[in-house]
Amino acid sequence: YLACIPQFNLENLTLPGQVQTLHLYDRPLLGALAFGMAKGGFLVHAALDHEAAARREFRLHKYGTVLKILSQKPSKQTSKYGDSSVSRLVTVVGVRPIRVASIFQTDPFVLAAVEDTSHTLTSDCPARASRVREVFAECARLRSEIGVEGVGDVDLDN
């Protein structure tokens, strides 16, 4: 099972190969972050199913992305009423597409069972998969050149 960051807007979903900074500030999201860090620095990013929400059901869209946590730093979330709470700015990279097989728990944070669909990426789009691997290899080379080797490394095969 992987901890899940449900995304309200499908347009903001992190895609494979994309780097994005997420602002996590409520207790379930911070709990998911802590669980993900304890399990190797991986999370799932999946969009909420709004049709299910209209029926007062919690469901995620069928597909999402495995995220690798690259870095995180403390931040402060201030509500429209002026009160503030602890939050985290978390920089992630989309590693591979997944299918959300089932939701194991929703409280205190979402845990989902996922199935790998990266074989779909490589079988349907071999040129794109090859290019993603080239870009990641170039990033690793540049990190080594500037002396931050190992920081943010992503294993595309696992």
mmCIF file of C-alpha atoms in Angstrom:
data_model
loop_
_atom_site.group_PDB
_atom_site.id
_atom_site.type_symbol
_atom_site.label_atom_id
_atom_site.label_comp_id
_atom_site.label_asym_id
_atom_site.label_seq_id
_atom_site.Cartn_x
_atom_site.Cartn_y
_atom_site.Cartn_z
ATOM 1 C CA TYR A 1 0.000 0.000 0.000
ATOM 2 C CA LEU A 2 1.106 3.549 -0.712
ATOM 3 C CA ALA A 3 -0.025 6.723 0.997
ATOM 4 C CA CYS A 4 -2.126 8.835 -1.325
ATOM 5 C CA ILE A 5 -2.413 12.568 -1.873
ATOM 6 C CA PRO A 6 -5.915 13.036 -3.315
ATOM 7 C CA GLN A 7 -5.979 15.897 -5.819
ATOM 8 C CA PHE A 8 -9.154 17.957 -6.093
ATOM 9 C CA ASN A 9 -8.468 19.257 -9.615
ATOM 10 C CA LEU A 10 -7.482 16.779 -12.302
ATOM 11 C CA GLU A 11 -5.535 19.581 -14.045
ATOM 12 C CA ASN A 12 -3.137 19.784 -11.055
ATOM 13 C CA LEU A 13 -2.310 16.076 -11.023
ATOM 14 C CA THR A 14 1.444 15.421 -11.250
ATOM 15 C CA LEU A 15 2.251 13.436 -14.386
ATOM 16 C CA PRO A 16 5.166 11.037 -14.922
ATOM 17 C CA GLY A 17 8.352 13.043 -15.483
ATOM 18 C CA GLN A 18 6.845 16.260 -14.108
ATOM 19 C CA VAL A 19 8.359 18.034 -11.094
ATOM 20 C CA GLN A 20 5.888 19.879 -8.896
ATOM 21 C CA THR A 21 5.799 21.468 -5.440
ATOM 22 C CA LEU A 22 2.787 20.442 -3.348
ATOM 23 C CA HIS A 23 1.631 22.486 -0.344
ATOM 24 C CA LEU A 24 0.445 19.964 2.255
ATOM 25 C CA TYR A 25 -1.223 21.461 5.291
ATOM 26 C CA ASP A 26 -4.027 19.384 6.739
ATOM 27 C CA ARG A 27 -3.543 16.471 9.116
ATOM 28 C CA PRO A 28 -4.407 13.654 6.642
ATOM 29 C CA LEU A 29 -1.980 14.984 4.013
ATOM 30 C CA LEU A 30 0.801 15.473 6.570
ATOM 31 C CA GLY A 31 0.115 11.924 7.830
ATOM 32 C CA ALA A 32 0.373 10.599 4.265
ATOM 33 C CA LEU A 33 3.665 12.473 3.840
ATOM 34 C CA ALA A 34 5.101 10.968 7.050
ATOM 35 C CA PHE A 35 4.000 7.466 5.995
ATOM 36 C CA GLY A 36 5.463 7.966 2.513
ATOM 37 C CA MET A 37 8.792 9.146 3.935
ATOM 38 C CA ALA A 38 8.917 6.101 6.215
ATOM 39 C CA LYS A 39 8.282 3.817 3.217
ATOM 40 C CA GLY A 40 11.114 5.050 0.992
ATOM 41 C CA GLY A 41 9.848 8.477 -0.029
ATOM 42 C CA PHE A 42 7.015 7.430 -2.339
ATOM 43 C CA LEU A 43 3.408 8.643 -2.531
ATOM 44 C CA VAL A 44 0.510 8.281 -4.950
ATOM 45 C CA HIS A 45 -1.109 11.315 -6.565
ATOM 46 C CA ALA A 46 -4.635 10.571 -7.765
ATOM 47 C CA ALA A 47 -7.596 12.802 -8.581
ATOM 48 C CA LEU A 48 -10.814 12.668 -6.603
ATOM 49 C CA ASP A 49 -13.847 11.263 -8.380
ATOM 50 C CA HIS A 50 -16.304 14.187 -8.296
ATOM 51 C CA GLU A 51 -19.261 12.079 -9.444
ATOM 52 C CA ALA A 52 -18.794 9.822 -6.416
ATOM 53 C CA ALA A 53 -18.402 12.886 -4.171
ATOM 54 C CA ALA A 54 -21.786 14.173 -5.397
ATOM 55 C CA ARG A 55 -23.233 10.900 -4.039
ATOM 56 C CA ARG A 56 -21.330 11.485 -0.772
ATOM 57 C CA GLU A 57 -18.885 8.649 -1.533
ATOM 58 C CA PHE A 58 -15.097 8.837 -1.372
ATOM 59 C CA ARG A 59 -13.512 7.479 -4.503
ATOM 60 C CA LEU A 60 -10.421 8.205 -6.556
ATOM 61 C CA HIS A 61 -10.110 8.180 -10.336
ATOM 62 C CA LYS A 62 -8.838 4.876 -11.688
ATOM 63 C CA TYR A 63 -5.387 6.175 -12.695
ATOM 64 C CA GLY A 64 -2.756 8.230 -10.903
ATOM 65 C CA THR A 65 0.983 8.700 -10.589
ATOM 66 C CA VAL A 66 3.605 7.361 -8.183
ATOM 67 C CA LEU A 67 5.545 10.315 -6.791
ATOM 68 C CA LYS A 68 9.094 10.341 -5.456
ATOM 69 C CA ILE A 69 9.663 12.960 -2.766
ATOM 70 C CA LEU A 70 12.678 15.036 -3.765
ATOM 71 C CA SER A 71 12.664 17.549 -0.910
ATOM 72 C CA GLN A 72 10.468 19.135 1.706
ATOM 73 C CA LYS A 73 10.604 22.203 3.884
ATOM 74 C CA PRO A 74 8.436 23.706 6.589
ATOM 75 C CA SER A 75 5.904 26.337 5.685
ATOM 76 C CA LYS A 76 2.920 28.034 7.259
ATOM 77 C CA GLN A 77 -0.678 27.849 6.044
ATOM 78 C CA THR A 78 -2.757 30.900 6.924
ATOM 79 C CA SER A 79 -6.539 30.614 6.695
ATOM 80 C CA LYS A 80 -8.807 33.370 5.413
ATOM 81 C CA TYR A 81 -9.601 34.073 9.090
ATOM 82 C CA GLY A 82 -5.962 34.788 9.904
ATOM 83 C CA ASP A 83 -5.119 31.698 11.973
ATOM 84 C CA SER A 84 -2.095 29.746 10.864
ATOM 85 C CA SER A 85 -1.005 26.127 11.040
ATOM 86 C CA VAL A 86 2.049 24.041 10.267
ATOM 87 C CA SER A 87 2.427 22.921 6.674
ATOM 88 C CA ARG A 88 5.061 21.480 4.326
ATOM 89 C CA LEU A 89 6.195 22.442 0.838
ATOM 90 C CA VAL A 90 7.045 19.128 -0.799
ATOM 91 C CA THR A 91 8.819 18.908 -4.149
ATOM 92 C CA VAL A 92 8.010 15.683 -5.985
ATOM 93 C CA VAL A 93 8.635 14.095 -9.357
ATOM 94 C CA GLY A 94 6.106 11.873 -11.104
ATOM 95 C CA VAL A 95 7.837 8.508 -11.484
ATOM 96 C CA ARG A 96 5.350 6.228 -13.240
ATOM 97 C CA PRO A 97 1.656 5.856 -13.961
ATOM 98 C CA ILE A 98 -0.391 3.499 -11.789
ATOM 99 C CA ARG A 99 -3.915 2.167 -11.560
ATOM 100 C CA VAL A 100 -5.650 2.585 -8.211
ATOM 101 C CA ALA A 101 -6.761 -0.999 -7.504
ATOM 102 C CA SER A 102 -8.461 -0.292 -4.169
ATOM 103 C CA ILE A 103 -8.522 2.049 -1.219
ATOM 104 C CA PHE A 104 -7.312 0.285 1.915
ATOM 105 C CA GLN A 105 -8.102 3.111 4.363
ATOM 106 C CA THR A 106 -9.314 6.706 4.349
ATOM 107 C CA ASP A 107 -8.553 7.656 7.948
ATOM 108 C CA PRO A 108 -6.234 9.026 9.300
ATOM 109 C CA PHE A 109 -4.992 9.342 5.689
ATOM 110 C CA VAL A 110 -5.638 7.561 2.403
ATOM 111 C CA LEU A 111 -3.769 4.311 1.729
ATOM 112 C CA ALA A 112 -4.263 2.755 -1.690
ATOM 113 C CA ALA A 113 -3.337 -0.531 -3.295
ATOM 114 C CA VAL A 114 -1.922 0.241 -6.727
ATOM 115 C CA GLU A 115 -1.037 -1.714 -9.843
ATOM 116 C CA ASP A 116 1.885 -0.762 -12.033
ATOM 117 C CA THR A 117 0.961 0.445 -15.500
ATOM 118 C CA SER A 118 4.445 1.482 -16.627
ATOM 119 C CA HIS A 119 4.416 -1.467 -19.042
ATOM 120 C CA THR A 120 1.556 0.372 -20.752
ATOM 121 C CA LEU A 121 3.752 3.445 -21.110
ATOM 122 C CA THR A 122 6.586 1.503 -22.681
ATOM 123 C CA SER A 123 4.419 -0.665 -24.905
ATOM 124 C CA ASP A 124 2.136 2.129 -26.127
ATOM 125 C CA CYS A 125 4.693 4.900 -26.314
ATOM 126 C CA PRO A 126 8.206 3.471 -26.707
ATOM 127 C CA ALA A 127 9.664 6.742 -28.009
ATOM 128 C CA ARG A 128 8.253 8.745 -25.092
ATOM 129 C CA ALA A 129 9.406 6.166 -22.523
ATOM 130 C CA SER A 130 12.873 6.197 -24.049
ATOM 131 C CA ARG A 131 12.968 10.001 -23.914
ATOM 132 C CA VAL A 132 11.886 10.037 -20.236
ATOM 133 C CA ARG A 133 14.728 7.624 -19.423
ATOM 134 C CA GLU A 134 17.197 9.846 -21.343
ATOM 135 C CA VAL A 135 16.070 12.945 -19.426
ATOM 136 C CA PHE A 136 16.411 11.174 -16.061
ATOM 137 C CA ALA A 137 19.890 9.923 -17.024
ATOM 138 C CA GLU A 138 20.892 13.478 -18.000
ATOM 139 C CA CYS A 139 19.584 14.787 -14.654
ATOM 140 C CA ALA A 140 21.650 12.166 -12.810
ATOM 141 C CA ARG A 141 24.734 13.195 -14.811
ATOM 142 C CA LEU A 142 24.167 16.893 -14.018
ATOM 143 C CA ARG A 143 23.611 16.168 -10.303
ATOM 144 C CA SER A 144 26.921 14.288 -10.280
ATOM 145 C CA GLU A 145 28.659 17.187 -12.057
ATOM 146 C CA ILE A 146 27.493 19.768 -9.508
ATOM 147 C CA GLY A 147 28.186 17.534 -6.512
ATOM 148 C CA VAL A 148 24.684 16.545 -5.416
ATOM 149 C CA GLU A 149 24.883 12.951 -6.613
ATOM 150 C CA GLY A 150 22.176 10.761 -5.113
ATOM 151 C CA VAL A 151 19.917 13.699 -4.160
ATOM 152 C CA GLY A 152 16.525 13.114 -5.742
ATOM 153 C CA ASP A 153 17.619 9.981 -7.600
ATOM 154 C CA VAL A 154 14.691 8.097 -9.076
ATOM 155 C CA ASP A 155 14.757 4.454 -10.127
ATOM 156 C CA LEU A 156 12.367 4.252 -13.056
ATOM 157 C CA ASP A 157 12.360 0.466 -12.960
ATOM 158 C CA ASN A 158 11.183 0.145 -9.332
#
